[in-house]
Coordinates of C-alpha atoms in Angstrom, one line a residue:
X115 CA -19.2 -0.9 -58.6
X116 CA -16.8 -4.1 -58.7
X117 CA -15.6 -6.0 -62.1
X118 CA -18.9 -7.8 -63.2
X119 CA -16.7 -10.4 -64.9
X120 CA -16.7 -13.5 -63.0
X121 CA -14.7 -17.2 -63.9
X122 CA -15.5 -20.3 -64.0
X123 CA -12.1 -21.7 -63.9
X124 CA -11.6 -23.6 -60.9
X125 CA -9.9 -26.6 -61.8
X126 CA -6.0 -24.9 -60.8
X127 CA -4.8 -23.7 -58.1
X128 CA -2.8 -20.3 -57.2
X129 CA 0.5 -21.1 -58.7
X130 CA 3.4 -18.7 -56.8
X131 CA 5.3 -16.6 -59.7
X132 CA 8.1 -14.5 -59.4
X133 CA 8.2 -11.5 -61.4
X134 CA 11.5 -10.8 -62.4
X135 CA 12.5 -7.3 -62.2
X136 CA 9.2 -6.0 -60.5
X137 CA 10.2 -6.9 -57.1
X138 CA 7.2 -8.9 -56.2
X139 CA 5.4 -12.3 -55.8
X140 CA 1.9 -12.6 -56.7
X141 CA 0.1 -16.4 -56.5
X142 CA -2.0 -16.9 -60.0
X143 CA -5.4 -16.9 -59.5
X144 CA -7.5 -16.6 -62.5
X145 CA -10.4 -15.4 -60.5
X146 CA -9.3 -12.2 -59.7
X147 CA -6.7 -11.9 -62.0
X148 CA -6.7 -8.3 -63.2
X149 CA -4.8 -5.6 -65.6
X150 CA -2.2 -5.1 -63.2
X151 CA -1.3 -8.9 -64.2
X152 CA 2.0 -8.3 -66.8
X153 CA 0.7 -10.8 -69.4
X154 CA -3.1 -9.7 -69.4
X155 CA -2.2 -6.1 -69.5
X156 CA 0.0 -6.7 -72.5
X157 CA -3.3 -8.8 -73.8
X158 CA -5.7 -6.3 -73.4
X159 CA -3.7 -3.0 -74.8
X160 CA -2.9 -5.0 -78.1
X161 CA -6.0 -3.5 -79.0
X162 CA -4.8 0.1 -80.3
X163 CA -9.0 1.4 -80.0
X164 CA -7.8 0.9 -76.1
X165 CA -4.4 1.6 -76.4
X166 CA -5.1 4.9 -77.3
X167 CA -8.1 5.3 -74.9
X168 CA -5.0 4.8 -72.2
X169 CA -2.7 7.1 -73.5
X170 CA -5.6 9.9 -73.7
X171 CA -7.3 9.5 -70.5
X172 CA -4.0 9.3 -68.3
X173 CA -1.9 12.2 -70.3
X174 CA -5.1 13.9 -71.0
X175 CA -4.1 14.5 -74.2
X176 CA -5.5 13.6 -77.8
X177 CA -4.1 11.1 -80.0
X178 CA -4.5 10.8 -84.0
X179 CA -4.1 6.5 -84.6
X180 CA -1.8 4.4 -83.8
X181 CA 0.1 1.7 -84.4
X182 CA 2.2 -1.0 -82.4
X183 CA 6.4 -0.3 -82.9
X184 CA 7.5 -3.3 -84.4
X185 CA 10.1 -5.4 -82.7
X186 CA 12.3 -5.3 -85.7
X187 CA 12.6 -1.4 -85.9
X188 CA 14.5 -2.2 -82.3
X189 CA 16.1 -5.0 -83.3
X190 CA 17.9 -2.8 -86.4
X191 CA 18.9 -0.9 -83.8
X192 CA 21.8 -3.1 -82.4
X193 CA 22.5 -2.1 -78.9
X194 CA 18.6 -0.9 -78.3
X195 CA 17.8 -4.5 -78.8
X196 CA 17.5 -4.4 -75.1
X197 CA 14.7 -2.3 -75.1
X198 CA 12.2 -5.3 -76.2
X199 CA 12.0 -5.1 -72.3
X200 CA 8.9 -2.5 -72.8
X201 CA 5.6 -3.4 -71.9
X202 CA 3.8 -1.6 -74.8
X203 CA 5.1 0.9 -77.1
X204 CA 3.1 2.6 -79.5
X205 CA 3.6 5.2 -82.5
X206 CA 1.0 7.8 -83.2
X207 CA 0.5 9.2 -87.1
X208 CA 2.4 12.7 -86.3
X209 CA 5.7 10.6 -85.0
X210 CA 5.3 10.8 -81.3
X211 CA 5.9 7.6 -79.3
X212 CA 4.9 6.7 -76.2
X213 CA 6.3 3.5 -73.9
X214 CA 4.0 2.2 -71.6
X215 CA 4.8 0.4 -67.9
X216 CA 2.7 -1.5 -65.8
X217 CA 4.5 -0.9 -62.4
X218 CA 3.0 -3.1 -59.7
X219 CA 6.0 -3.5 -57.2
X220 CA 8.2 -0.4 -55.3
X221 CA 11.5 0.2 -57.7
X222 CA 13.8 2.2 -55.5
X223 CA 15.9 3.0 -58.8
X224 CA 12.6 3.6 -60.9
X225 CA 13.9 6.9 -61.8
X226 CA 17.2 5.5 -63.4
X227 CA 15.1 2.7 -65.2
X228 CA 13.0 5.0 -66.9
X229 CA 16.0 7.5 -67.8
X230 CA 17.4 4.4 -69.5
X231 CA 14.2 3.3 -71.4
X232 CA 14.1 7.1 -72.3
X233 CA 17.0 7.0 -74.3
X234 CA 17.0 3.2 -75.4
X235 CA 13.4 4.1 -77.0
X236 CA 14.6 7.9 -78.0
X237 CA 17.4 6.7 -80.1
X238 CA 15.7 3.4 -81.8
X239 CA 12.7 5.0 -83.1
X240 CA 14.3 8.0 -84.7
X241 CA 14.4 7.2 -88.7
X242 CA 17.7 6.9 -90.2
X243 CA 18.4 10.3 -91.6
X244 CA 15.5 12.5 -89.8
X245 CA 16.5 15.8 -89.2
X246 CA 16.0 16.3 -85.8
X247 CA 13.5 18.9 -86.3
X248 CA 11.6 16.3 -87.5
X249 CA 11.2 13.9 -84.8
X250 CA 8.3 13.5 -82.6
X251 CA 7.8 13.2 -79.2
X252 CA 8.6 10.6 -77.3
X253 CA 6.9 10.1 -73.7
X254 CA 8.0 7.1 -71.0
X255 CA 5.1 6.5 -69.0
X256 CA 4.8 4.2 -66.0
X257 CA 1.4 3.1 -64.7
X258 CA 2.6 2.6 -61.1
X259 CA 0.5 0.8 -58.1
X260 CA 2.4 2.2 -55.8
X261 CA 3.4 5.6 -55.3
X262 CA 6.5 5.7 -56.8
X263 CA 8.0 9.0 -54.6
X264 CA 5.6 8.8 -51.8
X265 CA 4.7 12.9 -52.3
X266 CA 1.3 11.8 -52.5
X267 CA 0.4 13.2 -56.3
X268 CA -1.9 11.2 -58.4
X269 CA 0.6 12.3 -61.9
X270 CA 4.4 13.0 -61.8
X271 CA 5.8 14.8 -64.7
X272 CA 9.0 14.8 -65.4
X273 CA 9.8 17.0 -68.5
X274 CA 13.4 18.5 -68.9
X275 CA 13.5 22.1 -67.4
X276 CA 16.2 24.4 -67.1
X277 CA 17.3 24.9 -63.4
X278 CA 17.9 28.5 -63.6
X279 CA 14.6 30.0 -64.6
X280 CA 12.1 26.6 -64.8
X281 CA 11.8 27.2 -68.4
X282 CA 11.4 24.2 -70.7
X283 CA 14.3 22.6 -72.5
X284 CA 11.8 21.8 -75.3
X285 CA 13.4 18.3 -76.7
X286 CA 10.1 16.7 -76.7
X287 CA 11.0 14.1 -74.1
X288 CA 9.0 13.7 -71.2
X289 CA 8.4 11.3 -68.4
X290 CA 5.8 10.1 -66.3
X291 CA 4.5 8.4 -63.5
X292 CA 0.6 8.1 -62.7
X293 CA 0.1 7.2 -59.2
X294 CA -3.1 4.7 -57.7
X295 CA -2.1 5.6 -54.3
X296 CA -2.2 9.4 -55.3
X297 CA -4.7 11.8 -53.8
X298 CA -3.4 15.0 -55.1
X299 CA -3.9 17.2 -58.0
X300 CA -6.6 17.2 -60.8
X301 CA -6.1 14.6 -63.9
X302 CA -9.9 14.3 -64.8
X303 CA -12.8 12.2 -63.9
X304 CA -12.0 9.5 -66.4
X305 CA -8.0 9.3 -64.9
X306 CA -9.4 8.9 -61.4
X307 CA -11.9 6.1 -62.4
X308 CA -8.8 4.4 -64.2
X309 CA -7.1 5.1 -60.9
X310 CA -9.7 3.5 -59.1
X311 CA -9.8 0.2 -61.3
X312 CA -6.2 -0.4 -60.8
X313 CA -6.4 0.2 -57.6
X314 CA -9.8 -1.5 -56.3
X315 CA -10.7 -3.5 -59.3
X316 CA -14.1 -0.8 -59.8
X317 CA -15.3 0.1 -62.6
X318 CA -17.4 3.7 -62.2
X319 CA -18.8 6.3 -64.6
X320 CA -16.2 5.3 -67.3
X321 CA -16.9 3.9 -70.5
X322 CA -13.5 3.5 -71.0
X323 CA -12.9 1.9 -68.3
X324 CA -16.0 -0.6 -68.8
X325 CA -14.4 -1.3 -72.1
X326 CA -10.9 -2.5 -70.6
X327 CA -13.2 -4.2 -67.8
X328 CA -14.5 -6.2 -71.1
X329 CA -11.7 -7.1 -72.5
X330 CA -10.3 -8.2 -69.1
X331 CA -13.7 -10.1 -68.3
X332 CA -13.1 -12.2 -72.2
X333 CA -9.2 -12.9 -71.8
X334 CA -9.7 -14.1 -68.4
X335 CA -13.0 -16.4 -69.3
X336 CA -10.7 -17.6 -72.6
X337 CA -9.4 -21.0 -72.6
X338 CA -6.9 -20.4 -74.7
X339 CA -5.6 -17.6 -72.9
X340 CA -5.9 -19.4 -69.8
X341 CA -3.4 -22.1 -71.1
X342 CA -1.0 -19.2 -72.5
X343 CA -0.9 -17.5 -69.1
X344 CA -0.2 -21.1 -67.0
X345 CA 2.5 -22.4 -69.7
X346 CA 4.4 -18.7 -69.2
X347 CA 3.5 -19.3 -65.7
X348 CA 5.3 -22.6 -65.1
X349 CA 7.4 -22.7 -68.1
X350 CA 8.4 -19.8 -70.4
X351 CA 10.9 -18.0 -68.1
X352 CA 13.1 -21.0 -68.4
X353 CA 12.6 -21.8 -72.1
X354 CA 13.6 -17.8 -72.6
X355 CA 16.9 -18.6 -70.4
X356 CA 18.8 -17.9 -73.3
X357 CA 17.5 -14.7 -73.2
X358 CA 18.6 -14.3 -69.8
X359 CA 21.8 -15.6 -70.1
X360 CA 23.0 -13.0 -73.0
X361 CA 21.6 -10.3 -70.6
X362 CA 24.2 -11.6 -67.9
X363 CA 27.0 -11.9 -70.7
X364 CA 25.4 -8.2 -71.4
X365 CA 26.6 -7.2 -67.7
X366 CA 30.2 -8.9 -67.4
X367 CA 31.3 -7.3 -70.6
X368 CA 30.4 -4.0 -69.3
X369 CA 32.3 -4.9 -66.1
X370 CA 30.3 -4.1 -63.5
X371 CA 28.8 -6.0 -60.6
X372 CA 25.6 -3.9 -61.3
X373 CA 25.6 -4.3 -64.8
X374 CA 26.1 -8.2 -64.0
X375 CA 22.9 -7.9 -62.0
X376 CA 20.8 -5.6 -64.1
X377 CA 22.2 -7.7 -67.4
X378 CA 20.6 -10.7 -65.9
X379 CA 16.9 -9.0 -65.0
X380 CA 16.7 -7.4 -69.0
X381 CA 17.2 -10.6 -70.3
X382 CA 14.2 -12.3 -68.2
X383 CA 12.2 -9.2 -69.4
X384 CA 12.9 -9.5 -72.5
X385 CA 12.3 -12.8 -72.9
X386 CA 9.1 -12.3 -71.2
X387 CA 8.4 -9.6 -74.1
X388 CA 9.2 -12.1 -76.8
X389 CA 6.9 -14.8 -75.4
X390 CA 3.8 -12.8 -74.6
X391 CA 4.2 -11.0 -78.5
X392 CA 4.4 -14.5 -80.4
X393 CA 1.6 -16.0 -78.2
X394 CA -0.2 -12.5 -79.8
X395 CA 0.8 -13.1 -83.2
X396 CA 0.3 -17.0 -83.6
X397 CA -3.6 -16.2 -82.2
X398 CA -4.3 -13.6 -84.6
X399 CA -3.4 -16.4 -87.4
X400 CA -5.0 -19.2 -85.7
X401 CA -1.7 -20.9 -84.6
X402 CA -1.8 -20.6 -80.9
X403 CA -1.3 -24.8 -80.6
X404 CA 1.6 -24.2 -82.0
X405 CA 3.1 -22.5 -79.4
X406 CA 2.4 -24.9 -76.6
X407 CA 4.5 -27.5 -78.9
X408 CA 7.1 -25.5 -79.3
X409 CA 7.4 -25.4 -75.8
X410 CA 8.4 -29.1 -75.5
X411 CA 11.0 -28.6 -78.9
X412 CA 13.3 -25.7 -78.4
X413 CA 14.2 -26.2 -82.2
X414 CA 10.3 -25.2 -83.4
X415 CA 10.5 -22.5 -80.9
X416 CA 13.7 -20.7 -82.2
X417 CA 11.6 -21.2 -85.7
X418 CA 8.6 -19.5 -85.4
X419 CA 10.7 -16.5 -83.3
X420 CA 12.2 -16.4 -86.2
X421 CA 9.3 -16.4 -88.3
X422 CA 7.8 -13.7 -86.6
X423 CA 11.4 -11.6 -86.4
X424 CA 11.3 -11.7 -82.9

Protein backbone atom coordinates (compact mmCIF):
# COMPACT_ATOMS: atom_id res chain seq x y z
CA UNK A 1 0.00 0.00 0.00
CA UNK A 2 1.01 3.75 -0.76
CA UNK A 3 2.23 6.40 2.09
CA UNK A 4 -1.15 7.21 3.92
CA UNK A 5 0.39 10.55 4.81
CA UNK A 6 -1.23 13.23 2.83
CA UNK A 7 -0.51 17.39 2.86
CA UNK A 8 -2.24 20.08 3.02
CA UNK A 9 0.25 22.43 1.89
CA UNK A 10 -0.68 23.92 -1.25
CA UNK A 11 -0.02 27.48 -1.04
CA UNK A 12 3.90 26.96 -2.92
CA UNK A 13 4.74 25.87 -5.82
CA UNK A 14 7.54 23.20 -6.98
CA UNK A 15 10.69 25.26 -6.49
CA UNK A 16 13.72 23.67 -8.98
CA UNK A 17 16.80 22.77 -6.66
CA UNK A 18 20.06 21.71 -7.55
CA UNK A 19 21.70 19.24 -5.49
CA UNK A 20 25.12 19.77 -5.43
CA UNK A 21 27.22 16.78 -5.69
CA UNK A 22 24.35 14.25 -6.27
CA UNK A 23 24.09 14.98 -9.85
CA UNK A 24 20.47 15.66 -10.07
CA UNK A 25 17.51 18.20 -10.18
CA UNK A 26 14.46 17.51 -8.30
CA UNK A 27 11.42 20.40 -8.26
CA UNK A 28 10.20 20.67 -4.34
CA UNK A 29 6.97 19.54 -3.83
CA UNK A 30 5.88 19.01 -0.43
CA UNK A 31 3.20 16.68 -1.40
CA UNK A 32 5.19 13.91 -2.31
CA UNK A 33 8.20 14.83 -0.80
CA UNK A 34 9.79 11.61 0.49
CA UNK A 35 12.99 10.13 2.46
CA UNK A 36 14.98 10.09 -0.46
CA UNK A 37 14.65 14.12 -0.01
CA UNK A 38 18.43 15.01 1.59
CA UNK A 39 17.06 17.37 4.34
CA UNK A 40 14.04 15.06 5.42
CA UNK A 41 16.09 11.99 5.53
CA UNK A 42 18.63 13.73 7.71
CA UNK A 43 15.21 14.81 9.69
CA UNK A 44 13.77 11.62 10.18
CA UNK A 45 17.07 9.44 11.17
CA UNK A 46 17.92 12.08 13.99
CA UNK A 47 15.84 9.81 15.83
CA UNK A 48 18.52 7.07 16.93
CA UNK A 49 15.14 4.42 17.88
CA UNK A 50 15.11 4.68 13.78
CA UNK A 51 18.51 5.13 13.16
CA UNK A 52 19.22 2.03 14.42
CA UNK A 53 16.12 0.25 12.97
CA UNK A 54 18.12 1.33 9.52
CA UNK A 55 21.26 0.11 10.22
CA UNK A 56 19.75 -3.33 11.45
CA UNK A 57 17.26 -4.03 8.76
CA UNK A 58 19.69 -3.14 5.78
CA UNK A 59 23.09 -4.85 7.22
CA UNK A 60 20.96 -7.39 8.88
CA UNK A 61 22.88 -7.12 11.76
CA UNK A 62 22.14 -6.15 15.55
CA UNK A 63 22.99 -3.09 17.08
CA UNK A 64 23.45 -2.32 21.06
CA UNK A 65 22.44 1.94 21.21
CA UNK A 66 23.59 4.57 19.73
CA UNK A 67 24.52 7.81 19.60
CA UNK A 68 24.94 10.62 16.99
CA UNK A 69 29.12 11.47 16.33
CA UNK A 70 29.36 14.86 17.29
CA UNK A 71 30.65 17.39 14.80
CA UNK A 72 33.37 18.46 17.11
CA UNK A 73 34.99 15.00 17.38
CA UNK A 74 35.61 15.82 13.41
CA UNK A 75 36.30 19.05 13.74
CA UNK A 76 39.42 18.10 16.32
CA UNK A 77 40.39 16.23 13.69
CA UNK A 78 41.93 19.07 11.43
CA UNK A 79 42.06 17.76 7.90
CA UNK A 80 38.87 15.30 8.49
CA UNK A 81 36.97 18.45 8.95
CA UNK A 82 35.82 17.77 5.53
CA UNK A 83 34.06 14.85 6.44
CA UNK A 84 31.00 16.97 7.94
CA UNK A 85 30.00 16.16 4.30
CA UNK A 86 28.18 12.76 5.76
CA UNK A 87 24.70 12.47 5.75
CA UNK A 88 24.39 10.56 9.15
CA UNK A 89 27.02 9.01 11.21
CA UNK A 90 26.38 7.16 14.17
CA UNK A 91 28.45 5.34 17.01
CA UNK A 92 27.16 2.15 18.61
CA UNK A 93 28.21 1.29 22.56
CA UNK A 94 30.92 -1.50 21.43
CA UNK A 95 32.84 1.41 19.19
CA UNK A 96 31.67 0.49 15.79
CA UNK A 97 30.60 3.41 13.52
CA UNK A 98 28.63 3.46 10.73
CA UNK A 99 28.20 6.54 7.91
CA UNK A 100 25.17 6.61 6.24
CA UNK A 101 24.38 8.01 2.42
CA UNK A 102 21.31 8.77 0.88
CA UNK A 103 22.32 8.29 -2.88
CA UNK A 104 19.52 9.46 -5.22
CA UNK A 105 21.52 10.44 -8.48
CA UNK A 106 24.15 7.93 -10.63
CA UNK A 107 27.91 8.85 -9.28
CA UNK A 108 30.20 7.37 -11.84
CA UNK A 109 33.20 7.80 -9.25
CA UNK A 110 30.90 6.49 -6.30
CA UNK A 111 33.48 4.01 -5.59
CA UNK A 112 36.30 6.61 -5.04
CA UNK A 113 33.84 8.77 -2.86
CA UNK A 114 33.15 6.19 -0.50
CA UNK A 115 37.01 5.00 -0.36
CA UNK A 116 37.56 8.69 0.66
CA UNK A 117 34.66 8.91 3.33
CA UNK A 118 36.14 5.47 4.46
CA UNK A 119 39.26 6.85 5.60
CA UNK A 120 38.15 10.55 6.40
CA UNK A 121 35.60 8.74 8.98
CA UNK A 122 38.25 5.79 9.86
CA UNK A 123 40.87 8.14 11.06
CA UNK A 124 38.57 10.88 12.89
CA UNK A 125 36.78 8.64 15.11
CA UNK A 126 39.63 6.55 16.33
CA UNK A 127 40.36 8.01 20.09
CA UNK A 128 43.61 9.54 20.62
CA UNK A 129 45.80 6.86 22.01
CA UNK A 130 43.55 3.61 21.20
CA UNK A 131 45.50 0.78 20.58
CA UNK A 132 44.41 -0.42 17.40
CA UNK A 133 43.21 -3.64 18.77
CA UNK A 134 40.78 -1.65 20.28
CA UNK A 135 38.94 0.08 17.68
CA UNK A 136 35.72 -0.82 16.34
CA UNK A 137 34.32 -1.25 13.15
CA UNK A 138 33.68 1.22 11.00
CA UNK A 139 31.08 0.58 7.98
CA UNK A 140 30.39 3.27 4.94
CA UNK A 141 27.02 2.58 3.80
CA UNK A 142 25.24 4.21 0.84
CA UNK A 143 21.48 3.86 0.46
CA UNK A 144 21.54 4.23 -3.34
CA UNK A 145 18.28 4.75 -5.74
CA UNK A 146 19.93 3.69 -8.38
CA UNK A 147 21.95 0.75 -9.00
CA UNK A 148 25.18 1.94 -8.36
CA UNK A 149 27.13 -1.01 -10.69
CA UNK A 150 24.27 -2.05 -12.75
CA UNK A 151 25.04 -6.06 -11.81
CA UNK A 152 21.53 -6.12 -10.73
CA UNK A 153 22.14 -7.13 -6.77
CA UNK A 154 19.91 -5.68 -4.25
CA UNK A 155 23.41 -5.42 -1.43
CA UNK A 156 27.01 -4.84 -2.56
CA UNK A 157 29.58 -5.59 -0.09
CA UNK A 158 32.67 -4.41 -0.24
CA UNK A 159 34.95 -5.77 2.61
CA UNK A 160 38.77 -5.90 2.06
CA UNK A 161 39.84 -9.46 0.85
CA UNK A 162 43.05 -10.79 -0.10
CA UNK A 163 43.30 -11.43 -3.89
CA UNK A 164 45.16 -14.54 -3.65
CA UNK A 165 42.94 -16.86 -1.63
CA UNK A 166 39.52 -14.49 -1.03
CA UNK A 167 40.35 -14.64 2.56
CA UNK A 168 39.47 -11.56 4.65
CA UNK A 169 41.90 -8.89 5.55
CA UNK A 170 40.08 -8.53 8.86
CA UNK A 171 40.58 -4.56 9.59
CA UNK A 172 37.03 -4.18 10.37
CA UNK A 173 36.26 -1.80 7.43
CA UNK A 174 33.67 -2.52 5.24
CA UNK A 175 31.65 -0.94 2.50
CA UNK A 176 28.28 -0.96 1.15
CA UNK A 177 25.87 -0.22 -1.20
CA UNK A 178 22.02 -1.36 -0.96
CA UNK A 179 20.48 -1.17 -4.23
CA UNK A 180 16.36 -0.15 -4.92
CA UNK A 181 16.80 -1.21 -8.42
CA UNK A 182 18.26 -4.60 -7.21
CA UNK A 183 16.49 -7.90 -7.84
CA UNK A 184 19.14 -10.26 -6.77
CA UNK A 185 20.12 -12.06 -3.64
CA UNK A 186 18.30 -12.51 -0.26
CA UNK A 187 18.58 -9.45 2.46
CA UNK A 188 15.27 -10.24 4.30
CA UNK A 189 11.72 -9.31 4.11
CA UNK A 190 12.02 -6.27 6.13
CA UNK A 191 15.26 -4.91 3.55
CA UNK A 192 13.01 -5.55 0.63
CA UNK A 193 10.03 -3.60 2.07
CA UNK A 194 12.61 -0.77 2.86
CA UNK A 195 13.66 -1.32 -0.72
CA UNK A 196 10.25 -0.94 -1.90
CA UNK A 197 9.53 2.43 0.06
CA UNK A 198 12.40 4.09 -1.43
CA UNK A 199 11.68 2.97 -4.43
CA UNK A 200 7.72 3.20 -4.82
CA UNK A 201 6.93 5.25 -1.76
CA UNK A 202 4.93 1.76 -0.21
CA UNK A 203 4.83 0.94 2.89
CA UNK A 204 4.09 -3.16 3.28
CA UNK A 205 4.35 -5.75 6.08
CA UNK A 206 6.97 -3.49 7.91
CA UNK A 207 6.63 -1.93 11.08
CA UNK A 208 9.66 -0.39 10.65
CA UNK A 209 8.98 0.92 7.72
CA UNK A 210 5.44 2.26 8.95
CA UNK A 211 7.38 3.96 11.65
CA UNK A 212 9.82 5.97 9.10
CA UNK A 213 6.42 6.43 7.00
CA UNK A 214 5.30 8.31 10.43
CA UNK A 215 7.87 10.26 10.97
CA UNK A 216 7.95 11.28 7.22
CA UNK A 217 4.05 11.79 7.29
CA UNK A 218 4.70 14.53 10.68
CA UNK A 219 7.95 16.39 9.18
CA UNK A 220 6.20 16.85 6.06
CA UNK A 221 2.64 18.12 7.63
CA UNK A 222 5.03 20.43 10.08
CA UNK A 223 5.00 24.07 9.53
CA UNK A 224 7.95 24.63 10.87
CA UNK A 225 9.73 22.10 9.02
CA UNK A 226 8.08 23.22 6.03
CA UNK A 227 9.68 26.81 6.41
CA UNK A 228 13.23 25.07 7.21
CA UNK A 229 13.16 23.03 4.07
CA UNK A 230 11.97 26.31 1.66
CA UNK A 231 14.59 28.82 3.38
CA UNK A 232 17.50 25.85 2.65
CA UNK A 233 15.70 25.60 -0.58
CA UNK A 234 15.92 29.18 -1.81
CA UNK A 235 18.55 30.38 0.45
CA UNK A 236 21.06 28.43 2.59
CA UNK A 237 23.34 27.21 -0.14
CA UNK A 238 24.34 30.78 -0.73
CA UNK A 239 24.52 31.91 2.91
CA UNK A 240 26.98 28.56 3.36
CA UNK A 241 29.15 30.03 0.33
CA UNK A 242 31.85 30.44 2.59
CA UNK A 243 31.72 27.01 3.12
CA UNK A 244 32.07 26.52 -0.47
CA UNK A 245 34.60 28.86 -1.13
CA UNK A 246 37.24 27.27 1.49
CA UNK A 247 36.41 23.86 -0.24
CA UNK A 248 37.66 25.51 -3.70
CA UNK A 249 40.72 27.11 -1.75
CA UNK A 250 40.77 23.31 -0.45
CA UNK A 251 41.28 22.18 -4.27
CA UNK A 252 43.86 24.90 -5.62
CA UNK A 253 46.21 24.22 -2.81
CA UNK A 254 46.24 20.71 -3.60
CA UNK A 255 46.93 21.66 -7.21
CA UNK A 256 44.70 19.87 -9.16
CA UNK A 257 42.02 20.71 -11.61
CA UNK A 258 40.06 17.84 -9.98
CA UNK A 259 40.78 18.68 -6.58
CA UNK A 260 39.66 22.39 -7.73
CA UNK A 261 36.32 20.78 -8.70
CA UNK A 262 35.77 18.19 -6.03
CA UNK A 263 37.04 21.12 -3.39
CA UNK A 264 34.23 23.21 -4.49
CA UNK A 265 31.26 20.24 -4.32
CA UNK A 266 32.60 19.36 -0.29
CA UNK A 267 32.19 22.66 0.60
CA UNK A 268 28.40 23.00 -0.71
CA UNK A 269 27.98 19.64 1.26
CA UNK A 270 29.27 20.54 3.97
CA UNK A 271 27.65 23.53 4.30
CA UNK A 272 24.49 21.74 3.63
CA UNK A 273 25.55 19.49 6.76
CA UNK A 274 26.01 22.43 8.99
CA UNK A 275 22.68 24.03 8.12
CA UNK A 276 20.37 21.03 8.27
CA UNK A 277 22.23 20.04 12.02
CA UNK A 278 21.65 23.66 13.59
CA UNK A 279 18.12 23.86 12.18
CA UNK A 280 18.09 20.19 14.47
CA UNK A 281 19.54 21.61 17.38
CA UNK A 282 17.82 25.10 17.66
CA UNK A 283 14.28 22.95 17.38
CA UNK A 284 15.15 20.63 20.04
CA UNK A 285 15.62 23.99 22.34
CA UNK A 286 12.72 25.83 21.02
CA UNK A 287 14.92 28.30 18.89
CA UNK A 288 14.02 27.45 15.44
CA UNK A 289 12.94 31.50 14.78
CA UNK A 290 16.10 32.01 15.31
CA UNK A 291 17.40 30.59 12.53
CA UNK A 292 15.24 32.17 9.92
CA UNK A 293 16.76 35.61 11.39
CA UNK A 294 19.97 34.69 11.17
CA UNK A 295 19.38 34.11 7.67
CA UNK A 296 18.97 37.83 6.95
CA UNK A 297 22.26 38.73 9.47
CA UNK A 298 25.24 36.69 8.54
CA UNK A 299 26.78 38.06 11.94
CA UNK A 300 23.92 36.08 14.26
CA UNK A 301 24.42 33.22 11.90
CA UNK A 302 28.26 32.78 12.45
CA UNK A 303 27.09 33.11 16.29
CA UNK A 304 24.89 30.43 16.90
CA UNK A 305 27.35 28.09 14.55
CA UNK A 306 29.48 28.86 16.87
CA UNK A 307 27.29 28.31 19.75
CA UNK A 308 26.50 24.98 18.70
CA UNK A 309 30.45 24.17 17.59
CA UNK A 310 29.49 23.72 14.22
Amino acid sequence: MRSSCKSDFVSCPPLLVRREGRGMHEGLDFSTMGITDDFMFGTVFQDLGLCRGLVEVLLGIKVRDLRMVERQELIDFGPASRAGIVDLLVRDVDGNVYDVEMQNGADPDIARRARRYLSLVDASVLDRGQRFGDAGNVIVLFICAHDPFGRGWKRYDYPRLCEQDGEPLGDGTSIVFVNAEGTRGDFGDGFDAFMSYLRDDNVIGSDFVRSVDDAVCGFRDDPGWRRFRMLWSEKYRNEFADAFDEGEAKGKAEGRAEGKVEGRAEGKEEGFSRAVELMHRLMVDGRERELEEAMRDPERMKRLLEEYGL
